[in-house]
Amino acid sequence: MAIPTPPKGAADIGVTGMAVMGSNLARNLARNGFKVAIHNRSVGKTEKVAAEHGGEGEFYPAESMADFVNALSTPRVAIIMVKAGAPTDAVIEELASLMDPGDIIVDCGNSNYHDTRRREADIRARGLHFVGSGVSGGEEGALNGPSIMPGGTAESYDRLGPMFETISAHVDGVPCCTHVGPDGAGHFVKMVHNGIEYADMQLIAEAYDLMRKALGMSAPDIGKVFEKWNATELDSYLIEITADVLQHYDFATGEPFIDVVLDRAGQKGTGAWTVQNAAEFGVPVTGIAEATFARSLSGGVPERQAGRKALPAGVQSVPVDDLEAFVEDIRQALYASKMVAYSQGFELIRKASAEYGWNVDLGAMARIWRGGCIIRAVFLNRITEAYERDPELALLLADPYFTGEIGKAVASWRRVVSYAALTGVPIPAFASSLAYYDGVRAERLPANLIQGQRDYFGAHTYRRVDREGTFHTLWSGDRSEVRED
């Protein structure tokens, strides 16, 4: 049965793409009093949303893209919720061909920010607005209030922002949505959010693994530990769900659920994007990188099988005399490593913002991540406060609050990393975070030797500590030094 043509200009906003995220976002808008046009390439999904959820608000189903666009009030706002890449480009082109100058196309998918910058420039040249917007919180967040990170022009935010702020999560009455910055800023910030999420999850997994292997604790008992930790400064969504997952039992076997789950972690690419962009910007995101590589290692089945058979352990037996004290050491190490991951992530946003002229408010980013999103945590309040104290803060860890917190944790952190190294428990995120911490606070790094080597084999030059200038040593000649600048 054909869908009736919706009235012209009846809807405040539209969503095309009625998979779970798209339909939930449309329902959230409708529940909050907005009139929503809905569309999907296969009309059956549009009909299903209208039939099952039509009572939640005012929906205007459209069978064709032309009817969908016609149903939108001007300036039109159309949200795309389809697969990233070529499908998104195809929908953008179809929408743009039907829209008028001043209309707004919004991509709420997990698009690469480079694609967003390209699309924004193209759409702007056609007189339209293009907004790349990060949306975090998964299916539940899309329906009940996500964290939303829209980029694009200030003019587009004037039209879109009030709607997004209304449907976003709210913490202390403040919406978890703000205008991030021009063109690709929103999707870049969402990418870094996801990278931090990778690090957070890996650190939690390493804490679990230490308690399991070092202390011989069962999954449910470890779950109870995480439950207690969630009442500390680690209070967060990820710690909360970790406690729940670890205390869940498999219905089929009666075993702890986590014990029947294969140890291979999937990934969709945003962690790798974060690492790639960090390398390009020269920002060491060690925790995020190791978390991404740990997922890759978990899926390397042939390599792991060969390693288990052939590689000697060379481990030591290190007794734990005080179980409770060691659990607290693990908690402190987790907290310290978490601080490093966030510091690195915010440094990456700062560098990209400076490069592209986005003027991203770092304190505001922490504020909108406090609710709705996967990394929501009480801890984020402290980050907002740090950037309010000093908007030009070069290193989040150098803020007085964080130097105090990490100072209380560093001895525990070192004990945990040392124990894991001696006993053969892999904790790449904990260990690399500590190495970064020691590197960033070091008076002098061994990079002087590396630069000397580079000058030796490639004449890459070097700078001196005792005078200005760029120099090269004639290594294959008389080894005299020449100035190159």
GROMACS .gro file of C-alpha atoms in nm:
model
  485
    1MET     CA    1   0.000   0.000   0.000
    2ALA     CA    2   0.142   0.338  -0.106
    3ILE     CA    3   0.220   0.598   0.159
    4PRO     CA    4   0.007   0.915   0.114
    5THR     CA    5   0.201   1.223   0.005
    6PRO     CA    6   0.277   1.428   0.319
    7PRO     CA    7   0.164   1.794   0.331
    8LYS     CA    8   0.410   2.050   0.199
    9GLY     CA    9   0.624   2.210   0.471
   10ALA     CA   10   0.451   2.023   0.754
   11ALA     CA   11   0.764   1.887   0.929
   12ASP     CA   12   1.019   2.074   1.142
   13ILE     CA   13   1.295   1.829   1.054
   14GLY     CA   14   1.342   1.504   0.865
   15VAL     CA   15   1.539   1.183   0.907
   16THR     CA   16   1.626   0.956   0.614
   17GLY     CA   17   1.758   0.612   0.704
   18MET     CA   18   1.524   0.410   0.927
   19ALA     CA   19   1.765   0.152   1.067
   20VAL     CA   20   1.774   0.143   1.447
   21MET     CA   21   1.983   0.458   1.502
   22GLY     CA   22   1.788   0.662   1.249
   23SER     CA   23   1.446   0.549   1.367
   24ASN     CA   24   1.540   0.606   1.731
   25LEU     CA   25   1.666   0.957   1.657
   26ALA     CA   26   1.341   1.032   1.470
   27ARG     CA   27   1.137   0.898   1.762
   28ASN     CA   28   1.339   1.110   2.007
   29LEU     CA   29   1.263   1.421   1.801
   30ALA     CA   30   0.893   1.334   1.782
   31ARG     CA   31   0.870   1.259   2.154
   32ASN     CA   32   1.009   1.605   2.220
   33GLY     CA   33   0.735   1.775   2.023
   34PHE     CA   34   0.900   1.818   1.684
   35LYS     CA   35   0.716   1.726   1.366
   36VAL     CA   36   0.933   1.470   1.188
   37ALA     CA   37   0.938   1.360   0.825
   38ILE     CA   38   1.075   1.006   0.788
   39HIS     CA   39   1.207   0.823   0.484
   40ASN     CA   40   1.395   0.508   0.395
   41ARG     CA   41   1.516   0.368   0.063
   42SER     CA   42   1.304   0.057   0.123
   43VAL     CA   43   0.960   0.191   0.206
   44GLY     CA   44   0.876  -0.101   0.434
   45LYS     CA   45   1.101   0.033   0.710
   46THR     CA   46   0.932   0.373   0.690
   47GLU     CA   47   0.591   0.210   0.721
   48LYS     CA   48   0.711  -0.002   1.013
   49VAL     CA   49   0.832   0.300   1.213
   50ALA     CA   50   0.509   0.488   1.146
   51ALA     CA   51   0.294   0.189   1.237
   52GLU     CA   52   0.479   0.089   1.554
   53HIS     CA   53   0.570   0.431   1.692
   54GLY     CA   54   0.325   0.674   1.535
   55GLY     CA   55   0.164   0.736   1.872
   56GLU     CA   56   0.486   0.883   2.014
   57GLY     CA   57   0.454   1.209   1.820
   58GLU     CA   58   0.384   1.365   1.483
   59PHE     CA   59   0.546   1.173   1.197
   60TYR     CA   60   0.518   1.242   0.825
   61PRO     CA   61   0.619   0.926   0.635
   62ALA     CA   62   0.742   0.982   0.279
   63GLU     CA   63   0.775   0.720   0.008
   64SER     CA   64   1.009   0.916  -0.220
   65MET     CA   65   1.297   1.151  -0.147
   66ALA     CA   66   1.110   1.426  -0.332
   67ASP     CA   67   0.809   1.385  -0.102
   68PHE     CA   68   1.043   1.378   0.199
   69VAL     CA   69   1.208   1.709   0.105
   70ASN     CA   70   0.873   1.866   0.014
   71ALA     CA   71   0.741   1.782   0.362
   72LEU     CA   72   1.011   1.992   0.533
   73SER     CA   73   0.950   2.349   0.644
   74THR     CA   74   1.206   2.604   0.526
   75PRO     CA   75   1.491   2.641   0.572
   76ARG     CA   76   1.479   2.264   0.543
   77VAL     CA   77   1.676   2.037   0.778
   78ALA     CA   78   1.734   1.678   0.664
   79ILE     CA   79   1.930   1.430   0.876
   80ILE     CA   80   2.107   1.141   0.706
   81MET     CA   81   2.145   0.818   0.905
   82VAL     CA   82   2.285   0.572   0.651
   83LYS     CA   83   2.607   0.372   0.614
   84ALA     CA   84   2.921   0.587   0.594
   85GLY     CA   85   3.108   0.626   0.266
   86ALA     CA   86   2.952   0.593  -0.079
   87PRO     CA   87   2.592   0.543   0.050
   88THR     CA   88   2.617   0.873   0.240
   89ASP     CA   89   2.753   1.051  -0.069
   90ALA     CA   90   2.466   0.915  -0.278
   91VAL     CA   91   2.201   1.038  -0.033
   92ILE     CA   92   2.370   1.378  -0.001
   93GLU     CA   93   2.365   1.421  -0.378
   94GLU     CA   94   2.000   1.319  -0.402
   95LEU     CA   95   1.900   1.560  -0.125
   96ALA     CA   96   2.108   1.848  -0.259
   97SER     CA   97   1.946   1.818  -0.603
   98LEU     CA   98   1.604   1.871  -0.441
   99MET     CA   99   1.692   2.149  -0.196
  100ASP     CA  100   1.707   2.526  -0.216
  101PRO     CA  101   1.979   2.769  -0.103
  102GLY     CA  102   1.993   2.798   0.275
  103ASP     CA  103   1.867   2.443   0.337
  104ILE     CA  104   2.066   2.217   0.569
  105ILE     CA  105   2.190   1.860   0.521
  106VAL     CA  106   2.306   1.687   0.839
  107ASP     CA  107   2.517   1.370   0.843
  108CYS     CA  108   2.480   1.205   1.184
  109GLY     CA  109   2.671   0.891   1.088
  110ASN     CA  110   3.028   0.797   1.185
  111SER     CA  111   3.189   0.964   0.883
  112ASN     CA  112   3.558   1.033   0.844
  113TYR     CA  113   3.612   1.404   0.904
  114HIS     CA  114   3.811   1.435   0.581
  115ASP     CA  115   3.497   1.328   0.393
  116THR     CA  116   3.297   1.580   0.595
  117ARG     CA  117   3.533   1.864   0.503
  118ARG     CA  118   3.509   1.767   0.135
  119ARG     CA  119   3.130   1.741   0.147
  120GLU     CA  120   3.091   2.068   0.333
  121ALA     CA  121   3.296   2.256   0.074
  122ASP     CA  122   3.099   2.102  -0.212
  123ILE     CA  123   2.759   2.168  -0.055
  124ARG     CA  124   2.855   2.523   0.046
  125ALA     CA  125   2.947   2.597  -0.316
  126ARG     CA  126   2.590   2.501  -0.408
  127GLY     CA  127   2.443   2.747  -0.159
  128LEU     CA  128   2.345   2.486   0.100
  129HIS     CA  129   2.467   2.413   0.452
  130PHE     CA  130   2.629   2.082   0.542
  131VAL     CA  131   2.664   1.972   0.903
  132GLY     CA  132   2.874   1.672   1.006
  133SER     CA  133   2.752   1.576   1.350
  134GLY     CA  134   2.882   1.316   1.590
  135VAL     CA  135   2.613   1.133   1.787
  136SER     CA  136   2.723   0.917   2.080
  137GLY     CA  137   2.524   0.691   2.306
  138GLY     CA  138   2.430   0.404   2.079
  139GLU     CA  139   2.072   0.298   2.018
  140GLU     CA  140   1.959   0.386   2.369
  141GLY     CA  141   2.117   0.730   2.354
  142ALA     CA  142   1.964   0.808   2.015
  143LEU     CA  143   1.622   0.737   2.161
  144ASN     CA  144   1.652   0.879   2.512
  145GLY     CA  145   1.913   1.153   2.479
  146PRO     CA  146   2.259   1.125   2.321
  147SER     CA  147   2.565   1.347   2.333
  148ILE     CA  148   2.560   1.543   2.006
  149MET     CA  149   2.864   1.708   1.843
  150PRO     CA  150   2.753   1.915   1.540
  151GLY     CA  151   2.998   2.098   1.316
  152GLY     CA  152   2.906   2.326   1.027
  153THR     CA  153   2.832   2.697   1.011
  154ALA     CA  154   2.706   2.907   1.301
  155GLU     CA  155   2.405   2.993   1.083
  156SER     CA  156   2.311   2.626   1.046
  157TYR     CA  157   2.343   2.580   1.423
  158ASP     CA  158   2.098   2.865   1.480
  159ARG     CA  159   1.835   2.654   1.302
  160LEU     CA  160   1.946   2.307   1.411
  161GLY     CA  161   2.092   2.370   1.756
  162PRO     CA  162   1.769   2.430   1.952
  163MET     CA  163   1.628   2.098   1.829
  164PHE     CA  164   1.948   1.904   1.899
  165GLU     CA  165   1.990   2.064   2.242
  166THR     CA  166   1.633   1.966   2.329
  167ILE     CA  167   1.673   1.598   2.237
  168SER     CA  168   2.025   1.556   2.379
  169ALA     CA  169   2.104   1.422   2.723
  170HIS     CA  170   2.105   1.683   3.000
  171VAL     CA  171   2.332   1.693   3.305
  172ASP     CA  172   2.256   1.945   3.579
  173GLY     CA  173   2.010   2.106   3.338
  174VAL     CA  174   2.279   2.163   3.073
  175PRO     CA  175   2.232   2.001   2.729
  176CYS     CA  176   2.501   1.760   2.611
  177CYS     CA  177   2.520   1.938   2.278
  178THR     CA  178   2.702   2.247   2.154
  179HIS     CA  179   2.830   2.388   1.826
  180VAL     CA  180   3.176   2.230   1.795
  181GLY     CA  181   3.313   2.435   1.508
  182PRO     CA  182   3.317   2.467   1.126
  183ASP     CA  183   3.315   2.193   0.859
  184GLY     CA  184   3.466   1.867   0.993
  185ALA     CA  185   3.507   1.971   1.358
  186GLY     CA  186   3.207   1.773   1.481
  187HIS     CA  187   3.311   1.447   1.323
  188PHE     CA  188   3.674   1.496   1.429
  189VAL     CA  189   3.569   1.539   1.792
  190LYS     CA  190   3.344   1.232   1.766
  191MET     CA  191   3.637   1.034   1.626
  192VAL     CA  192   3.855   1.131   1.922
  193HIS     CA  193   3.569   1.050   2.158
  194ASN     CA  194   3.563   0.701   2.011
  195GLY     CA  195   3.940   0.672   2.039
  196ILE     CA  196   3.922   0.761   2.409
  197GLU     CA  197   3.644   0.504   2.441
  198TYR     CA  198   3.882   0.240   2.299
  199ALA     CA  199   4.144   0.333   2.559
  200ASP     CA  200   3.893   0.339   2.844
  201MET     CA  201   3.763  -0.008   2.755
  202GLN     CA  202   4.114  -0.153   2.717
  203LEU     CA  203   4.224  -0.015   3.054
  204ILE     CA  204   3.918  -0.169   3.220
  205ALA     CA  205   3.991  -0.500   3.047
  206GLU     CA  206   4.352  -0.493   3.169
  207ALA     CA  207   4.237  -0.426   3.526
  208TYR     CA  208   4.002  -0.727   3.496
  209ASP     CA  209   4.281  -0.943   3.353
  210LEU     CA  210   4.517  -0.855   3.638
  211MET     CA  211   4.260  -0.949   3.900
  212ARG     CA  212   4.182  -1.270   3.715
  213LYS     CA  213   4.539  -1.385   3.651
  214ALA     CA  214   4.731  -1.229   3.939
  215LEU     CA  215   4.475  -1.276   4.213
  216GLY     CA  216   4.277  -1.572   4.083
  217MET     CA  217   3.946  -1.393   4.131
  218SER     CA  218   3.628  -1.511   3.959
  219ALA     CA  219   3.446  -1.291   3.709
  220PRO     CA  220   3.149  -1.225   3.942
  221ASP     CA  221   3.385  -1.129   4.227
  222ILE     CA  222   3.569  -0.891   3.996
  223GLY     CA  223   3.231  -0.751   3.896
  224LYS     CA  224   3.166  -0.667   4.261
  225VAL     CA  225   3.499  -0.482   4.272
  226PHE     CA  226   3.397  -0.272   3.971
  227GLU     CA  227   3.065  -0.205   4.139
  228LYS     CA  228   3.253  -0.057   4.436
  229TRP     CA  229   3.484   0.137   4.207
  230ASN     CA  230   3.182   0.300   4.045
  231ALA     CA  231   3.124   0.481   4.375
  232THR     CA  232   3.469   0.644   4.350
  233GLU     CA  233   3.623   0.897   4.110
  234LEU     CA  234   3.599   0.621   3.846
  235ASP     CA  235   3.219   0.660   3.843
  236SER     CA  236   3.125   0.615   3.476
  237TYR     CA  237   2.898   0.432   3.235
  238LEU     CA  238   3.174   0.192   3.126
  239ILE     CA  239   3.263   0.094   3.484
  240GLU     CA  240   2.892   0.050   3.558
  241ILE     CA  241   2.828  -0.184   3.265
  242THR     CA  242   3.154  -0.373   3.334
  243ALA     CA  243   3.022  -0.463   3.679
  244ASP     CA  244   2.698  -0.582   3.519
  245VAL     CA  245   2.864  -0.786   3.243
  246LEU     CA  246   3.102  -0.959   3.485
  247GLN     CA  247   2.821  -1.060   3.720
  248HIS     CA  248   2.597  -1.194   3.442
  249TYR     CA  249   2.559  -1.572   3.400
  250ASP     CA  250   2.517  -1.754   3.070
  251PHE     CA  251   2.169  -1.905   3.047
  252ALA     CA  252   2.283  -2.202   2.836
  253THR     CA  253   2.571  -2.324   3.057
  254GLY     CA  254   2.519  -2.160   3.393
  255GLU     CA  255   2.879  -2.033   3.370
  256PRO     CA  256   2.979  -1.671   3.413
  257PHE     CA  257   2.889  -1.506   3.083
  258ILE     CA  258   3.236  -1.359   3.030
  259ASP     CA  259   3.391  -1.708   3.053
  260VAL     CA  260   3.200  -1.831   2.746
  261VAL     CA  261   3.273  -1.525   2.530
  262LEU     CA  262   3.552  -1.568   2.272
  263ASP     CA  263   3.843  -1.334   2.341
  264ARG     CA  264   3.833  -1.150   2.008
  265ALA     CA  265   3.730  -0.782   2.015
  266GLY     CA  266   3.585  -0.621   1.704
  267GLN     CA  267   3.636  -0.266   1.580
  268LYS     CA  268   3.475  -0.043   1.320
  269GLY     CA  269   3.764   0.188   1.239
  270THR     CA  270   3.734   0.504   1.448
  271GLY     CA  271   4.013   0.390   1.681
  272ALA     CA  272   4.243   0.339   1.384
  273TRP     CA  273   4.140   0.678   1.240
  274THR     CA  274   4.230   0.842   1.569
  275VAL     CA  275   4.574   0.681   1.571
  276GLN     CA  276   4.638   0.770   1.206
  277ASN     CA  277   4.542   1.133   1.257
  278ALA     CA  278   4.741   1.155   1.579
  279ALA     CA  279   5.049   1.039   1.387
  280GLU     CA  280   4.988   1.305   1.122
  281PHE     CA  281   4.950   1.578   1.386
  282GLY     CA  282   5.247   1.452   1.589
  283VAL     CA  283   5.040   1.376   1.902
  284PRO     CA  284   5.141   1.060   2.096
  285VAL     CA  285   4.808   0.892   2.179
  286THR     CA  286   4.978   0.589   2.331
  287GLY     CA  287   4.678   0.459   2.527
  288ILE     CA  288   4.444   0.482   2.228
  289ALA     CA  289   4.705   0.327   1.998
  290GLU     CA  290   4.772   0.031   2.226
  291ALA     CA  291   4.399  -0.021   2.276
  292THR     CA  292   4.351  -0.032   1.899
  293PHE     CA  293   4.645  -0.269   1.851
  294ALA     CA  294   4.521  -0.491   2.135
  295ARG     CA  295   4.199  -0.549   1.943
  296SER     CA  296   4.401  -0.632   1.635
  297LEU     CA  297   4.613  -0.875   1.838
  298SER     CA  298   4.302  -1.042   1.978
  299GLY     CA  299   4.189  -1.120   1.623
  300GLY     CA  300   4.530  -1.251   1.512
  301VAL     CA  301   4.441  -1.616   1.563
  302PRO     CA  302   4.726  -1.785   1.368
  303GLU     CA  303   4.984  -1.559   1.531
  304ARG     CA  304   4.848  -1.622   1.879
  305GLN     CA  305   4.836  -1.996   1.821
  306ALA     CA  306   5.199  -1.995   1.706
  307GLY     CA  307   5.301  -1.777   2.000
  308ARG     CA  308   5.136  -2.001   2.257
  309LYS     CA  309   5.324  -2.303   2.123
  310ALA     CA  310   5.668  -2.152   2.071
  311LEU     CA  311   5.739  -1.849   2.285
  312PRO     CA  312   5.908  -1.892   2.626
  313ALA     CA  313   5.745  -1.709   2.915
  314GLY     CA  314   6.044  -1.631   3.134
  315VAL     CA  315   5.811  -1.515   3.411
  316GLN     CA  316   5.863  -1.493   3.784
  317SER     CA  317   5.630  -1.596   4.062
  318VAL     CA  318   5.552  -1.282   4.262
  319PRO     CA  319   5.328  -1.344   4.563
  320VAL     CA  320   5.060  -1.089   4.648
  321ASP     CA  321   5.059  -1.063   5.026
  322ASP     CA  322   4.775  -0.816   5.060
  323LEU     CA  323   4.499  -0.877   4.807
  324GLU     CA  324   4.295  -0.572   4.908
  325ALA     CA  325   4.596  -0.342   4.879
  326PHE     CA  326   4.682  -0.477   4.534
  327VAL     CA  327   4.326  -0.431   4.413
  328GLU     CA  328   4.353  -0.068   4.524
  329ASP     CA  329   4.683  -0.040   4.335
  330ILE     CA  330   4.505  -0.163   4.022
  331ARG     CA  331   4.228   0.095   4.072
  332GLN     CA  332   4.482   0.374   4.106
  333ALA     CA  333   4.672   0.253   3.799
  334LEU     CA  334   4.348   0.248   3.603
  335TYR     CA  335   4.263   0.600   3.712
  336ALA     CA  336   4.610   0.734   3.628
  337SER     CA  337   4.612   0.567   3.286
  338LYS     CA  338   4.263   0.703   3.218
  339MET     CA  339   4.385   1.056   3.291
  340VAL     CA  340   4.665   1.006   3.039
  341ALA     CA  341   4.425   0.882   2.769
  342TYR     CA  342   4.198   1.183   2.809
  343SER     CA  343   4.492   1.424   2.819
  344GLN     CA  344   4.622   1.280   2.492
  345GLY     CA  345   4.279   1.289   2.329
  346PHE     CA  346   4.221   1.652   2.419
  347GLU     CA  347   4.570   1.740   2.296
  348LEU     CA  348   4.479   1.587   1.958
  349ILE     CA  349   4.160   1.797   1.938
  350ARG     CA  350   4.362   2.107   2.032
  351LYS     CA  351   4.617   2.045   1.757
  352ALA     CA  352   4.354   1.982   1.489
  353SER     CA  353   4.154   2.286   1.600
  354ALA     CA  354   4.461   2.505   1.561
  355GLU     CA  355   4.547   2.353   1.223
  356TYR     CA  356   4.201   2.402   1.074
  357GLY     CA  357   4.098   2.718   1.258
  358TRP     CA  358   3.804   2.547   1.428
  359ASN     CA  359   3.837   2.725   1.764
  360VAL     CA  360   3.705   2.422   1.952
  361ASP     CA  361   3.620   2.492   2.317
  362LEU     CA  362   3.784   2.197   2.495
  363GLY     CA  363   3.600   2.259   2.822
  364ALA     CA  364   3.270   2.250   2.633
  365MET     CA  365   3.365   1.917   2.475
  366ALA     CA  366   3.417   1.763   2.819
  367ARG     CA  367   3.086   1.917   2.931
  368ILE     CA  368   2.881   1.761   2.649
  369TRP     CA  369   3.040   1.421   2.711
  370ARG     CA  370   2.912   1.410   3.071
  371GLY     CA  371   2.582   1.251   2.966
  372GLY     CA  372   2.433   1.043   2.687
  373CYS     CA  373   2.760   0.911   2.545
  374ILE     CA  374   2.957   0.593   2.605
  375ILE     CA  375   3.244   0.766   2.790
  376ARG     CA  376   3.013   0.967   3.016
  377ALA     CA  377   3.171   1.001   3.358
  378VAL     CA  378   3.180   1.224   3.664
  379PHE     CA  379   3.551   1.266   3.591
  380LEU     CA  380   3.464   1.488   3.292
  381ASN     CA  381   3.354   1.767   3.526
  382ARG     CA  382   3.718   1.797   3.634
  383ILE     CA  383   3.831   1.835   3.273
  384THR     CA  384   3.579   2.114   3.211
  385GLU     CA  385   3.699   2.291   3.526
  386ALA     CA  386   4.062   2.257   3.413
  387TYR     CA  387   3.995   2.430   3.080
  388GLU     CA  388   3.783   2.694   3.251
  389ARG     CA  389   4.083   2.773   3.473
  390ASP     CA  390   4.314   2.790   3.172
  391PRO     CA  391   4.162   2.775   2.821
  392GLU     CA  392   4.516   2.766   2.675
  393LEU     CA  393   4.624   2.471   2.890
  394ALA     CA  394   4.900   2.296   2.692
  395LEU     CA  395   4.877   1.966   2.883
  396LEU     CA  396   4.570   1.852   3.073
  397LEU     CA  397   4.788   1.650   3.312
  398ALA     CA  398   4.965   1.973   3.412
  399ASP     CA  399   4.646   2.120   3.559
  400PRO     CA  400   4.680   2.139   3.941
  401TYR     CA  401   4.388   1.902   4.002
  402PHE     CA  402   4.531   1.634   3.774
  403THR     CA  403   4.888   1.670   3.897
  404GLY     CA  404   4.753   1.614   4.249
  405GLU     CA  405   4.546   1.310   4.148
  406ILE     CA  406   4.818   1.146   3.944
  407GLY     CA  407   5.069   1.215   4.222
  408LYS     CA  408   4.855   1.008   4.458
  409ALA     CA  409   4.833   0.724   4.205
  410VAL     CA  410   5.181   0.701   4.055
  411ALA     CA  411   5.338   0.467   4.312
  412SER     CA  412   5.051   0.219   4.270
  413TRP     CA  413   5.077   0.256   3.894
  414ARG     CA  414   5.445   0.161   3.899
  415ARG     CA  415   5.383  -0.139   4.124
  416VAL     CA  416   5.113  -0.271   3.893
  417VAL     CA  417   5.317  -0.229   3.574
  418SER     CA  418   5.622  -0.389   3.739
  419TYR     CA  419   5.416  -0.682   3.867
  420ALA     CA  420   5.258  -0.741   3.525
  421ALA     CA  421   5.597  -0.733   3.351
  422LEU     CA  422   5.747  -0.985   3.591
  423THR     CA  423   5.451  -1.223   3.580
  424GLY     CA  424   5.374  -1.198   3.209
  425VAL     CA  425   5.031  -1.034   3.221
  426PRO     CA  426   4.995  -0.816   2.910
  427ILE     CA  427   4.889  -0.462   3.002
  428PRO     CA  428   4.987  -0.255   2.697
  429ALA     CA  429   4.763   0.044   2.777
  430PHE     CA  430   4.870   0.066   3.143
  431ALA     CA  431   5.238   0.032   3.054
  432SER     CA  432   5.241   0.269   2.756
  433SER     CA  433   5.048   0.530   2.955
  434LEU     CA  434   5.311   0.516   3.229
  435ALA     CA  435   5.588   0.539   2.969
  436TYR     CA  436   5.422   0.847   2.820
  437TYR     CA  437   5.387   1.001   3.166
  438ASP     CA  438   5.758   0.949   3.234
  439GLY     CA  439   5.844   1.081   2.890
  440VAL     CA  440   5.638   1.398   2.911
  441ARG     CA  441   5.781   1.486   3.252
  442ALA     CA  442   6.144   1.402   3.158
  443GLU     CA  443   6.405   1.678   3.157
  444ARG     CA  444   6.582   1.516   2.861
  445LEU     CA  445   6.484   1.234   2.622
  446PRO     CA  446   6.707   1.001   2.416
  447ALA     CA  447   6.581   1.170   2.099
  448ASN     CA  448   6.922   1.342   2.084
  449LEU     CA  449   7.077   1.007   1.991
  450ILE     CA  450   6.806   0.940   1.732
  451GLN     CA  451   6.865   1.276   1.571
  452GLY     CA  452   7.238   1.208   1.570
  453GLN     CA  453   7.176   0.877   1.393
  454ARG     CA  454   6.947   1.050   1.140
  455ASP     CA  455   7.218   1.304   1.066
  456TYR     CA  456   7.475   1.024   1.026
  457PHE     CA  457   7.288   0.819   0.766
  458GLY     CA  458   7.069   1.081   0.603
  459ALA     CA  459   7.218   1.426   0.668
  460HIS     CA  460   6.892   1.525   0.839
  461THR     CA  461   7.072   1.786   1.054
  462TYR     CA  462   7.028   1.864   1.423
  463ARG     CA  463   7.006   2.154   1.666
  464ARG     CA  464   7.244   2.215   1.955
  465VAL     CA  465   7.175   2.290   2.320
  466ASP     CA  466   7.439   2.561   2.339
  467ARG     CA  467   7.363   2.786   2.040
  468GLU     CA  468   7.100   2.866   1.780
  469GLY     CA  469   7.104   2.720   1.432
  470THR     CA  470   7.072   2.395   1.235
  471PHE     CA  471   7.386   2.184   1.193
  472HIS     CA  472   7.526   1.880   1.012
  473THR     CA  473   7.839   1.679   1.085
  474LEU     CA  474   8.044   1.564   0.783
  475TRP     CA  475   8.045   1.203   0.902
  476SER     CA  476   8.207   1.052   0.595
  477GLY     CA  477   8.458   1.340   0.568
  478ASP     CA  478   8.668   1.507   0.836
  479ARG     CA  479   8.374   1.509   1.082
  480SER     CA  480   8.374   1.881   1.108
  481GLU     CA  481   8.043   2.054   1.173
  482VAL     CA  482   7.875   2.285   0.924
  483ARG     CA  483   7.582   2.517   0.972
  484GLU     CA  484   7.292   2.439   0.738
  485ASP     CA  485   7.043   2.723   0.799
   0.00000   0.00000   0.00000
